[in-house]
Coordinates of C-alpha atoms and ligand atoms in Angstrom, one line a residue:
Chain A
X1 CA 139.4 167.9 168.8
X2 CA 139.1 164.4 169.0
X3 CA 137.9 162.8 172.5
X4 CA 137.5 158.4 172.6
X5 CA 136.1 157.6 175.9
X6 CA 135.4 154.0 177.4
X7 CA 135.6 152.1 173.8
X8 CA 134.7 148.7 173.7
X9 CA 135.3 146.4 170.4
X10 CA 134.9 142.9 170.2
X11 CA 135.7 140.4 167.3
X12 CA 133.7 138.3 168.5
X13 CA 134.8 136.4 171.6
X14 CA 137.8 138.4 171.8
X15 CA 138.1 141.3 173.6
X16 CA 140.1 143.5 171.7
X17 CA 139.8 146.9 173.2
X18 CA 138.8 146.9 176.7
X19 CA 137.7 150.4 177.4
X20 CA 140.1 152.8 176.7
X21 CA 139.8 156.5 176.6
X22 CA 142.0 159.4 175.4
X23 CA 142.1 162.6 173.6
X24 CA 144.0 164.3 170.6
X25 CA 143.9 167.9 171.2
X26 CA 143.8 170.5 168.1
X27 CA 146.7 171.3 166.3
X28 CA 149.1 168.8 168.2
X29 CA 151.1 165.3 167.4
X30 CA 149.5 162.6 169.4
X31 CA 150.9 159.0 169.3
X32 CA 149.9 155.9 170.1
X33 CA 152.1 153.1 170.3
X34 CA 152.1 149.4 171.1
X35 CA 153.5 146.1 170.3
X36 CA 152.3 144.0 168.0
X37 CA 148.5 142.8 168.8
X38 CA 147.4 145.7 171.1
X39 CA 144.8 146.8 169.7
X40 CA 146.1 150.3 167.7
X41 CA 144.3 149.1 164.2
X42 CA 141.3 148.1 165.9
X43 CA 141.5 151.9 167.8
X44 CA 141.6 153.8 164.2
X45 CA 139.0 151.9 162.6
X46 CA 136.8 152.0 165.1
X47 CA 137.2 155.6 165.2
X48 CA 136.3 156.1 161.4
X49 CA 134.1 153.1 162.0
X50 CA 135.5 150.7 160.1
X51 CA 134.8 148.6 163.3
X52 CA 131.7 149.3 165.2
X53 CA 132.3 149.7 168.9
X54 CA 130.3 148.0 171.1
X55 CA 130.0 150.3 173.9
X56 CA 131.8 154.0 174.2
X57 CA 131.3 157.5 173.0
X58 CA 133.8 158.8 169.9
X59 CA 133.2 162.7 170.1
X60 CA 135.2 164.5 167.0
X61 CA 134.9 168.7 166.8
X62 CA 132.0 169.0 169.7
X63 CA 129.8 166.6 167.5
X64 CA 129.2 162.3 168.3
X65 CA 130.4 160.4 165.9
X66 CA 130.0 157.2 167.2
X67 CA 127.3 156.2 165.1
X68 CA 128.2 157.5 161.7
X69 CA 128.7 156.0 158.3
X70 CA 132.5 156.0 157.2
X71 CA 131.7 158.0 154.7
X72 CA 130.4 160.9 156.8
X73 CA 133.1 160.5 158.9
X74 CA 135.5 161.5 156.3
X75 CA 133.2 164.1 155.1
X76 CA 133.7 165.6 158.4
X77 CA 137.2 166.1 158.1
X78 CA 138.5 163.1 159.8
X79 CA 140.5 160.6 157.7
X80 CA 142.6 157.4 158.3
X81 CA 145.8 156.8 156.3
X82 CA 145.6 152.5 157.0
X83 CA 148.2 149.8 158.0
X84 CA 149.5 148.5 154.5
X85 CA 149.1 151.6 152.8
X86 CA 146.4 149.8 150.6
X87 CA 146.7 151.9 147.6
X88 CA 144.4 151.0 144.7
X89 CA 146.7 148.9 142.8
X90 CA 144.6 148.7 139.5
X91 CA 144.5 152.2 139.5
X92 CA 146.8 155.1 138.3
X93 CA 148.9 157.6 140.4
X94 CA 146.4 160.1 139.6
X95 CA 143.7 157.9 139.8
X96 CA 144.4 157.7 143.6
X97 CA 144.3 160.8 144.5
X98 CA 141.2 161.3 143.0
X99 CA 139.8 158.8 145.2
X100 CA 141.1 160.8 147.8
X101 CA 139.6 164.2 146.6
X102 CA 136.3 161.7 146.1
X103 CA 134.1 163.7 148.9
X104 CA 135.3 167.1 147.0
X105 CA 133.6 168.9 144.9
X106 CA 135.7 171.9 144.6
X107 CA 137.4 171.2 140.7
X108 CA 139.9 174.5 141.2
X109 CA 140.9 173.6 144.6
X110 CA 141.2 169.5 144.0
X111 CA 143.8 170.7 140.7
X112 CA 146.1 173.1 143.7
X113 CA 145.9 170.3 145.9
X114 CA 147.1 168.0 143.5
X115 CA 150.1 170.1 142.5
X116 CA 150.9 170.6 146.2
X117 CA 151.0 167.2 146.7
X118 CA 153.3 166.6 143.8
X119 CA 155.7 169.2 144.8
X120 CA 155.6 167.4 148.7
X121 CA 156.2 164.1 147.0
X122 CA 158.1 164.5 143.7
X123 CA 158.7 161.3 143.3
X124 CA 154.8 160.5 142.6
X125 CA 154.5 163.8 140.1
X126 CA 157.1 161.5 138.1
X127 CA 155.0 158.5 138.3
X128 CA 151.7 160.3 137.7
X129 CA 150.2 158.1 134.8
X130 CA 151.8 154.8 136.5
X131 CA 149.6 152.0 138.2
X132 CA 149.5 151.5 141.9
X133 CA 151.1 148.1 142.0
X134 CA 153.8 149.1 140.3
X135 CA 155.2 151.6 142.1
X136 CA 158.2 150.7 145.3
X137 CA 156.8 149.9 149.0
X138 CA 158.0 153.7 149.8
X139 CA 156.5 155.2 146.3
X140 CA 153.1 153.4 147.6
X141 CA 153.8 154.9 151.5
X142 CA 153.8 158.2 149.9
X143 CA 151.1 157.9 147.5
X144 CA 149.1 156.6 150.6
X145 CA 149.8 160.0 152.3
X146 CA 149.3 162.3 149.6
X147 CA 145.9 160.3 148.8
X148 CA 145.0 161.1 152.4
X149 CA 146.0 164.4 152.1
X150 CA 144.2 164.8 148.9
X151 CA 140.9 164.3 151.3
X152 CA 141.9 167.9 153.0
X153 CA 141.7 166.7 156.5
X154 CA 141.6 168.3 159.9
X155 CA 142.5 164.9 161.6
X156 CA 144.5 162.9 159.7
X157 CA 145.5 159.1 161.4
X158 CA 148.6 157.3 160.1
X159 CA 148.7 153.4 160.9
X160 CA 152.2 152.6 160.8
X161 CA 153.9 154.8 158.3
X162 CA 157.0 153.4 158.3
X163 CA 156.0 149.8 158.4
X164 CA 158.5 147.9 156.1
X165 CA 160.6 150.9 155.0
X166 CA 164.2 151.3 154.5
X167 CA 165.4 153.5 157.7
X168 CA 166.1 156.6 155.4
X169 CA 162.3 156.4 154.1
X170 CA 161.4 156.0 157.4
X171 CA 163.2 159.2 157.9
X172 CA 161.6 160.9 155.1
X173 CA 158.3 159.9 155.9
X174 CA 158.6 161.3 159.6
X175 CA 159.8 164.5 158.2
X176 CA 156.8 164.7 155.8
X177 CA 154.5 164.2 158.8
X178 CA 155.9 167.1 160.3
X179 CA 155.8 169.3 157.5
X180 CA 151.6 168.0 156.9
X181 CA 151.7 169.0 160.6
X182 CA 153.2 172.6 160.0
X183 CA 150.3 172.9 157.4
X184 CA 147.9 173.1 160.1
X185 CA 146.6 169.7 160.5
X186 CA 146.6 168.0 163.6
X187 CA 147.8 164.4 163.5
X188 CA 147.0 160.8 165.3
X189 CA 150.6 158.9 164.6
X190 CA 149.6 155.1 165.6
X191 CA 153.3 153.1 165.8
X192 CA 155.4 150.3 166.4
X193 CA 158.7 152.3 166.1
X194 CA 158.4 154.1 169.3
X195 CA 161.4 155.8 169.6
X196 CA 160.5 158.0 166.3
X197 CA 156.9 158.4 167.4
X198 CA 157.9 159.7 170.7
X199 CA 160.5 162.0 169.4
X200 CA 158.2 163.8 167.1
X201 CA 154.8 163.4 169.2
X202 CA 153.6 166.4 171.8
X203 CA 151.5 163.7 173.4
X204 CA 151.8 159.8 173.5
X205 CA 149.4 156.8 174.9
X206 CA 150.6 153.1 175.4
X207 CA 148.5 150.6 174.4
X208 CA 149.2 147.4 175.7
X209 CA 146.2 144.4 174.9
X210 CA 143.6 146.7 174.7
X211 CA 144.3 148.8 177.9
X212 CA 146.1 152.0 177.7
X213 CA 148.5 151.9 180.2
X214 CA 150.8 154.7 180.1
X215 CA 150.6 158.1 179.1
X216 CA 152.5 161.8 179.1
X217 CA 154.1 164.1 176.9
X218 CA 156.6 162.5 174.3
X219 CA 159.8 163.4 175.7
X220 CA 158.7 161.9 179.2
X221 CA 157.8 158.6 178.3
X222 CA 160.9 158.5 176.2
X223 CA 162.6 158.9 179.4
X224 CA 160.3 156.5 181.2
X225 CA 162.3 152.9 182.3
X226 CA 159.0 151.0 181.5
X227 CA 159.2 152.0 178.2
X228 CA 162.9 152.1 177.3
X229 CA 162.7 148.3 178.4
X230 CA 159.6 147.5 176.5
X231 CA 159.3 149.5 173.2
X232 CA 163.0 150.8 173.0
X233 CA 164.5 147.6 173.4
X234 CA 167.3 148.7 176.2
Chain B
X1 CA 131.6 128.9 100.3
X2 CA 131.4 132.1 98.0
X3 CA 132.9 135.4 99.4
X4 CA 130.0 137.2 99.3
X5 CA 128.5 134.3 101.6
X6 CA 131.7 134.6 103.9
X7 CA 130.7 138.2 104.4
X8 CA 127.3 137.2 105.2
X9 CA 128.6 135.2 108.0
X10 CA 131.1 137.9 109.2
X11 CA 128.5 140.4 109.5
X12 CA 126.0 137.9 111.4
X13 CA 129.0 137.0 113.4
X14 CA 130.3 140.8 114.6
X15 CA 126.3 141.4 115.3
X16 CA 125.9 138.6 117.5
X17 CA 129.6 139.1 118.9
X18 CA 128.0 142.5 119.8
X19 CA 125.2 141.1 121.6
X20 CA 127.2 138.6 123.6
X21 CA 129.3 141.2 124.8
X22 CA 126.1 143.2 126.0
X23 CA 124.8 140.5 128.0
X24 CA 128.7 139.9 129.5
X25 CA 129.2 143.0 130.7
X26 CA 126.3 142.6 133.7
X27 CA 128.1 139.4 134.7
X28 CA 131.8 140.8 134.7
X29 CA 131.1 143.9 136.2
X30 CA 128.8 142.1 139.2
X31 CA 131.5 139.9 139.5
X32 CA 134.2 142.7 139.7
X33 CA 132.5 144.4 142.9
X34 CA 130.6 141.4 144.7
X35 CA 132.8 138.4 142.9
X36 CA 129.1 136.8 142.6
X37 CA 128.2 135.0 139.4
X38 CA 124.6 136.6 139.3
X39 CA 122.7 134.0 137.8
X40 CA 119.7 135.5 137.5
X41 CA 121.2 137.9 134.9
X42 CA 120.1 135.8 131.7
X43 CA 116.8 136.2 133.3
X44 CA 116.9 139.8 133.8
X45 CA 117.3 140.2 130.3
X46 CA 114.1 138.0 129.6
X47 CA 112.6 140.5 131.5
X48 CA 113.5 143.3 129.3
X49 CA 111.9 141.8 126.4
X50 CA 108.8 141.6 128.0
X51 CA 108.8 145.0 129.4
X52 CA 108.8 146.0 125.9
X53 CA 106.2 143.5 124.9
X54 CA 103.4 144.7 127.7
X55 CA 104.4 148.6 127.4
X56 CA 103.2 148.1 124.1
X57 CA 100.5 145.9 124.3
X58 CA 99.4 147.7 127.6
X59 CA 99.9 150.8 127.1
X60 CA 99.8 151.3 123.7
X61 CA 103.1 153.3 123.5
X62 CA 104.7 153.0 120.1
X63 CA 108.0 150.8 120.4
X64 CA 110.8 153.2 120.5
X65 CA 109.3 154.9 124.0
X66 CA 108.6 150.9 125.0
X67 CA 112.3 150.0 124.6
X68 CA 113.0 153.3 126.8
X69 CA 110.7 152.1 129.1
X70 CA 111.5 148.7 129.7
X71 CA 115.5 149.7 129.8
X72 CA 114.4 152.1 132.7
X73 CA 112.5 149.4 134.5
X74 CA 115.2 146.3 133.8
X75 CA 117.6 148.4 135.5
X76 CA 115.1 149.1 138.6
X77 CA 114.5 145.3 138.1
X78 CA 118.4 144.7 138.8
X79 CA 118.5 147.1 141.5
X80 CA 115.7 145.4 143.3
X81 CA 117.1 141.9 142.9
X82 CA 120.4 143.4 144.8
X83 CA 118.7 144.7 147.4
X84 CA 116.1 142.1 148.4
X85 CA 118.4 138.6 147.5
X86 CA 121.8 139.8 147.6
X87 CA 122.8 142.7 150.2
X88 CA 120.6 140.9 153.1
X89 CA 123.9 138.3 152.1
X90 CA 126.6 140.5 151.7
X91 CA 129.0 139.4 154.7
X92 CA 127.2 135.9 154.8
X93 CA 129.8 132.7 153.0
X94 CA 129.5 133.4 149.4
X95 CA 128.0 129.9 148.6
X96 CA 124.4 131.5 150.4
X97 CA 124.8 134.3 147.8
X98 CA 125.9 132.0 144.9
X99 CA 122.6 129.8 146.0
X100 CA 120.7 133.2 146.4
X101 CA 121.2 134.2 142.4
X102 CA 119.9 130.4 141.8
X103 CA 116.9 131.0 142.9
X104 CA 116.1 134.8 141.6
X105 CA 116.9 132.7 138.3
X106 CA 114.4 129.8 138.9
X107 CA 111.7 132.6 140.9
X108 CA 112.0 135.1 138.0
X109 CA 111.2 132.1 135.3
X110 CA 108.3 130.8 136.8
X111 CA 107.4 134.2 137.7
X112 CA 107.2 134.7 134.0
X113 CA 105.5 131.3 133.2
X114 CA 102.7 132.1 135.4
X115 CA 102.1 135.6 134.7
X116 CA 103.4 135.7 130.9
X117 CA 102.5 132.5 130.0
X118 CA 104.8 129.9 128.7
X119 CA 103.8 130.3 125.0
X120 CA 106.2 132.0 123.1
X121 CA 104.8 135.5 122.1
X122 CA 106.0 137.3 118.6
X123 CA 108.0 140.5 119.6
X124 CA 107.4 143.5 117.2
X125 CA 110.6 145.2 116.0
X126 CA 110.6 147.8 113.0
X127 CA 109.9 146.8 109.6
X128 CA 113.7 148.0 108.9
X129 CA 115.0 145.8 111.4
X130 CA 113.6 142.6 109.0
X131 CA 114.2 143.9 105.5
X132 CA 117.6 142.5 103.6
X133 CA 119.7 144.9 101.9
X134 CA 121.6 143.8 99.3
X135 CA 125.2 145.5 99.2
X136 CA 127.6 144.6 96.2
X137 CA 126.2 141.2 96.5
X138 CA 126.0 140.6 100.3
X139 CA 122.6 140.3 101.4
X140 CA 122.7 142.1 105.0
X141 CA 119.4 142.3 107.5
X142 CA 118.7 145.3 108.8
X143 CA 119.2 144.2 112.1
X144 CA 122.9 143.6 111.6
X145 CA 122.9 147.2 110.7
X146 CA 121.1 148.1 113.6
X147 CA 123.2 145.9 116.2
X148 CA 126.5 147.1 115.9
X149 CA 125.7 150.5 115.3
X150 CA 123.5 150.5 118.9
X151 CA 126.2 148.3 120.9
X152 CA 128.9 150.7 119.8
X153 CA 127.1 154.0 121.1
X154 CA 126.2 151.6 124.3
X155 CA 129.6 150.4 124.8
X156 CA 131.1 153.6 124.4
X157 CA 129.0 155.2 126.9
X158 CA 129.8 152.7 129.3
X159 CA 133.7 153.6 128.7
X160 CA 133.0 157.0 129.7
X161 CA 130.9 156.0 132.8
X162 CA 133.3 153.5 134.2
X163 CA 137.0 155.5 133.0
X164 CA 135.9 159.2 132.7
X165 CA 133.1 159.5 135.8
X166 CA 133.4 159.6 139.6
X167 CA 130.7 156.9 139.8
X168 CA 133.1 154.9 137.3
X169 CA 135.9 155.3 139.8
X170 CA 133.8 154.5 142.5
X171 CA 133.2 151.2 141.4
X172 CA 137.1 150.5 139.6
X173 CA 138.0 151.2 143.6
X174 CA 135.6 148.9 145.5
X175 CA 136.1 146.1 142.7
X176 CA 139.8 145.9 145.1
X177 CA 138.4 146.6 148.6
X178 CA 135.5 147.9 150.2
X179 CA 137.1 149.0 153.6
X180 CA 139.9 151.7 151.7
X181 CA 136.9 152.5 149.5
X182 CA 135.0 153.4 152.4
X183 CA 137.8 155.4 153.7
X184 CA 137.8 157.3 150.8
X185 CA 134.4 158.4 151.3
X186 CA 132.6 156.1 149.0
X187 CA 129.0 155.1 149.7
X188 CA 129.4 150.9 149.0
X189 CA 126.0 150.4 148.7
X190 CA 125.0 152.8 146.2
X191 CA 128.1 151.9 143.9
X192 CA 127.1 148.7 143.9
X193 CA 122.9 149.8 143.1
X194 CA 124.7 151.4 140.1
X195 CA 126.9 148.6 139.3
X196 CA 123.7 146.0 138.7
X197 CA 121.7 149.3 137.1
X198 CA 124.0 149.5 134.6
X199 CA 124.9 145.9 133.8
X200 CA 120.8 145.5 133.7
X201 CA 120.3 148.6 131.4
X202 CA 123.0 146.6 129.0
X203 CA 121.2 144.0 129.0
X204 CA 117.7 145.4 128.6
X205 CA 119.7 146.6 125.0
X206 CA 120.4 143.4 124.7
X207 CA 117.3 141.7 125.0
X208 CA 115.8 144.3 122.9
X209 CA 118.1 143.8 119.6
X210 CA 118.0 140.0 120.4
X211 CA 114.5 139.7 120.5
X212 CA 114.3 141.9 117.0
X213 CA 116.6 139.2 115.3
X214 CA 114.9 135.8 117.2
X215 CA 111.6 138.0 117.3
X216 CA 109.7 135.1 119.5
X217 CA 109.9 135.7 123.4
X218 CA 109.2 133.7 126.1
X219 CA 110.0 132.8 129.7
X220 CA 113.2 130.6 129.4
X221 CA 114.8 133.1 126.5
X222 CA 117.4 134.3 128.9
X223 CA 118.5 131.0 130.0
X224 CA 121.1 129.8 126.6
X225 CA 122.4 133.2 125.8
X226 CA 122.9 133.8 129.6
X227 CA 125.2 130.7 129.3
X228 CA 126.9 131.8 126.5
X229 CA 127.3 135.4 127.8
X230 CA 128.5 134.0 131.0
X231 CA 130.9 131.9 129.4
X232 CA 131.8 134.8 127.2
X233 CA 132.6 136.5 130.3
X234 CA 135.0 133.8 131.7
X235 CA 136.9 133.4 128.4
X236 CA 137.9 137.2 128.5
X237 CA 138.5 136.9 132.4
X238 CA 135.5 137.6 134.6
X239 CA 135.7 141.0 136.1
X240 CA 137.3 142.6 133.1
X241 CA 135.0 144.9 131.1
X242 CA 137.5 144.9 127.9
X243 CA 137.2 141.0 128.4
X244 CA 133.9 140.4 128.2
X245 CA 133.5 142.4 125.1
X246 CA 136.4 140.2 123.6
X247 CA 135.2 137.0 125.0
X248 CA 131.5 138.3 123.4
X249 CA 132.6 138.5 119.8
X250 CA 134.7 135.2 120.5
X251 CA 131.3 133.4 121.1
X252 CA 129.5 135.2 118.6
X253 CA 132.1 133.9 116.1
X254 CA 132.0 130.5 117.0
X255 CA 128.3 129.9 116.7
X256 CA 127.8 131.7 113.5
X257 CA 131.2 130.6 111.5
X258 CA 130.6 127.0 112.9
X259 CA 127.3 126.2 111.2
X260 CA 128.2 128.1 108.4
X261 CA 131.5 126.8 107.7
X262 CA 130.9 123.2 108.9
X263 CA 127.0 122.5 109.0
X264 CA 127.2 119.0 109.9
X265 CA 128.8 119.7 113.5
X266 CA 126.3 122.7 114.0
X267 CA 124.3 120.9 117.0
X268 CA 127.9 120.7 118.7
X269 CA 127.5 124.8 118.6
X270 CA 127.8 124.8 122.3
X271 CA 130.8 122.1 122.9
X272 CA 132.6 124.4 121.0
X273 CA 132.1 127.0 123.1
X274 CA 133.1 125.4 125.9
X275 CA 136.1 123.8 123.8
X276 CA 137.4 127.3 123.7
X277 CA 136.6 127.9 127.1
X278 CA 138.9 124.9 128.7
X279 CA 141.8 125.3 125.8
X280 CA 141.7 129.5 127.1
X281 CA 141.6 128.1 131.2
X282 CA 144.5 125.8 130.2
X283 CA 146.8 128.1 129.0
X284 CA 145.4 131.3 130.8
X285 CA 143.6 130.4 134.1
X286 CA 142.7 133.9 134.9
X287 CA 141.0 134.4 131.2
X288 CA 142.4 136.2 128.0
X289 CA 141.9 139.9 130.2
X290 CA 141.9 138.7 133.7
X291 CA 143.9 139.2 136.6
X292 CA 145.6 136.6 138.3
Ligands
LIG1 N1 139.3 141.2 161.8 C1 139.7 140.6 163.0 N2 139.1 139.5 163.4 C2 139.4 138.9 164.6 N3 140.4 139.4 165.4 C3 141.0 140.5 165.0 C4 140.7 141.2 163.8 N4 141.5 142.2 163.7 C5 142.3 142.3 164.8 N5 142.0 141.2 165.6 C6 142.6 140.9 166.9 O1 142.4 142.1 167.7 C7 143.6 142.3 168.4 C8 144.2 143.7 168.1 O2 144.6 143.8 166.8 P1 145.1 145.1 166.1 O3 144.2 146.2 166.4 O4 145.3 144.8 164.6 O5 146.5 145.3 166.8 P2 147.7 146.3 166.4 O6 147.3 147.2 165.3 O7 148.1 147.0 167.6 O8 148.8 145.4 165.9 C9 144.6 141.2 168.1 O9 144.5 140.3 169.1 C10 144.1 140.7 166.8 O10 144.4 139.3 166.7
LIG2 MG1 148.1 147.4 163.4

């Protein structure tokens, strides 16, 4: 579905991704973890180009995208969840996933979505009227998700979900992947907590300073020495 | 000071409070997307009146299609002055923009000096703009009718472009970041064209019902009420539409009420302004609306 191959991004003098190639097949989990630094941001926003790569090919449903304006990207079915969550803090629950429902036109099927996503995330439906800023670090999490979802992707990327949760949000937000999953849509899971990536991921990459170095099916590279030692923490 | 003379004031006060807040819309709401002070907005408006003045003169078009006219092309004008002096400067330090807007300002008036002319031309308005009505006593222009009545249905149409439309959203999200904007599927460079269409448009209104109640025109028109929209815009907390409307009629108040109530400190009209301006940046850095 989605196929990166020899990316190159700079910022300016520094090399941040140094060629790195992989592919997220239809329908699947795919994760890509890393520590700290490696280059996993600058990987999904290059992809929804965010981040203009200086040399490589991003291919997405048969068609080059490489080129393309964020906002065709998105149009196209391919949309990035980012690191921070980055709600619209000015703006109301609702609000915010009308901004995810921006490239629809479809009234009837925007109002479903909407009440789908307040049945996945209840916890929103309650705060519908409430600004973004004042909602909890998980309320914002799931607001960023059901804002991406509202977009109706086919590829949806999630830069560190559970970055600064409490470890039963964390939970809850790796089950709700799962169940967006179940729904049909294939998912890019960039992480820092490996051992939950790998755990729920078909297929995982490791990114270390702009090189992907290992790869394999989740419950291999969970198994994998290299890893245990560097991402596990054993 | 008789009551009837009070309401006088008060009416003249709300009408210019009006206009103020016309005129500091285009600065808050540039701000709020680009955080660029666009200069060359008291300017802009100029323009407007002098769209009006050669549609007519030109073209002989009778002055209601004029003011249509010259509202369509102010907010082209706007548009154009985004495209060619600030977007070339988007990603560049924001001093080269802030220097940018500088010079639109100083280019558009001498544009207008050599091309208008620097003497000041009289600006036709209806004859019901100029006549005084007298209303259990208080002698009202038609004009002050006129102002309030046209800022109101302005005003209120902006509301519904900015808190009821798609485009409105559009530009409420990138006011807080372009890149999650983007991600959304928001086109940045046309919210922004409609941001300074809309902000010009205002203040083509402006300009118009200005130039019916100071009906003299000419290139450096823009420059004081530009000021006093600007600070207008500051007092209610730059970036905040609700603001600037307060901040308007906060202006409008203290020019009118100042001369009127005490006529010997009338030529300090401006330190007053600015008075207000430094006691509300004491107490309330971000502005009466702002946010911190
Ligand atoms: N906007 C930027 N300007 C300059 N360097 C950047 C920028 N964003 C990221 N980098 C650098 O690129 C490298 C990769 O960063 P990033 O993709 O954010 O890593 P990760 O998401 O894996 O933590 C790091 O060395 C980081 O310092
Ligand atoms: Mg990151």
């Amino acid at each position: 579905m989605l196929k990166v191959d020899n990316l190159n991004v700079y910022y300016g003098g520094i090399h941040a991704l140094k060629g790195i190639s992989f592919e997220v097949e239809e329908g699947k989990i795919v994760t890509l973890i890393g520590a700290n630094g490696a280059g996993k941001s600058t990987t999904l926003k290059t992809i929804c180009s965010l981040v203009k790569a200086k040399e490589g090919k991003i291919i997405f449903k048969d068609q080059e995208i490489t080129n393309l304006s964020t906002e065709q990207i998105v149009k196209r079915g391919l949309v990035l969840i980012p690191e921070g969550r980055k709600i619209f803090p000015n703006l109301t629950v609702q609000e915010n996933l009308a901004l995810g429902a921006f490239i629809r036109e479809d009234k009837e099927k925007i109002a479903q979505d909407q009440e789908w996503v307040g049945e996945l995330f209840p916890r929103l439906k309650e705060r519908w009227w409430q600004k973004g800023g004042t909602l909890s670090g998980g309320e914002q999490q799931m607001l960023a998700v059901a804002r991406g979802l509202m977009s109706r992707p086919q590829l949806l990327m999630l830069d560190e979900p559970s970055l600064g949760l409490a470890p039963l949000l964390v939970k809850e937000i790796f089950e709700i992947i799962q169940q967006i999953h179940r729904e049909g849509i294939t998912i890019l899971l960039v992480e820092q907590n490996a051992f939950a990536a790998l755990k729920l991921a078909d297929y995982a990459y490791v990114l270390e300073t702009g090189r992907l170095v290992l790869q394999g099916k989740g419950e291999e590279l969970l198994q994998k020495e290299e890893v245990r030692k560097a991402y596990l923490g054993e | 000071m008789s009551l009837s003379i009070f309401f006088q004031n008060l009416i003249n006060a709300i009408s210019l409070g009006f206009l103020f807040a016309l005129i500091a819309i285009g600065y808050t709401m540039v701000y709020g997307v680009l955080r660029l002070i666009n200069f060359a907005h008291g300017d802009i408006f100029m323009m407007a009146a002098f769209f009006v003045f050669y549609t007519m003169t030109i073209f002989s078009l009778p002055w209601g299609i004029a003011c249509l006219v010259a509202i369509v092309l102010t907010m082209l004008l706007g548009l154009s002055v985004e495209r060619v002096a600030y977007r070339p400067l988007r990603n560049a330090p924001r001093i080269s923009s802030l220097c940018s807007a500088i010079g639109v300002s100083f280019l558009l008036e001498n544009f207008a000096v050599v091309v208008f002319g620097g003497r000041p031309k009289s600006f036709y308005c209806p004859e019901f703009f100029t006549k005084t009505f007298i209303l259990g006593g208080v002698r009202v222009l038609g004009i002050n009718f006129v102002t309030p009545l046209v800022s109101i249905v302005f005003l209120s149409l902006l509301s519904y472009l900015v808190y009821r439309t798609k485009n409105g959203l559009a530009m409420r999200a990138i006011s807080k970041d372009f890149d999650t904007a983007r991600l959304m599927g928001i086109n940045i460079d046309r919210t922004i064209s409609f941001t300074f269409m809309i902000g010009s448009g205002l203040a083509a209104v402006g300009a118009i019902l200005w130039a019916s109640r100071y009906p003299q025109i000419w290139p450096f028109m823009g420059v004081f009420p530009g000021w006093r929209a600007f600070t207008a815009a500051i007092i209610g907390g730059i970036g905040s539409i609700r603001g600037a409307m307060v901040g308007g009629f906060l202006v409008g108040f203290i020019s009118i009420m100042l001369v009127a109530f005490l006529p010997e400190l009338a030529g300090y009209k401006d330190a007053f302004i600015f008075i207000a301006l430094i006691l509300v940046l004491l107490f309330k850095p971000e502005g009466l609306f702002g946010e911190e």
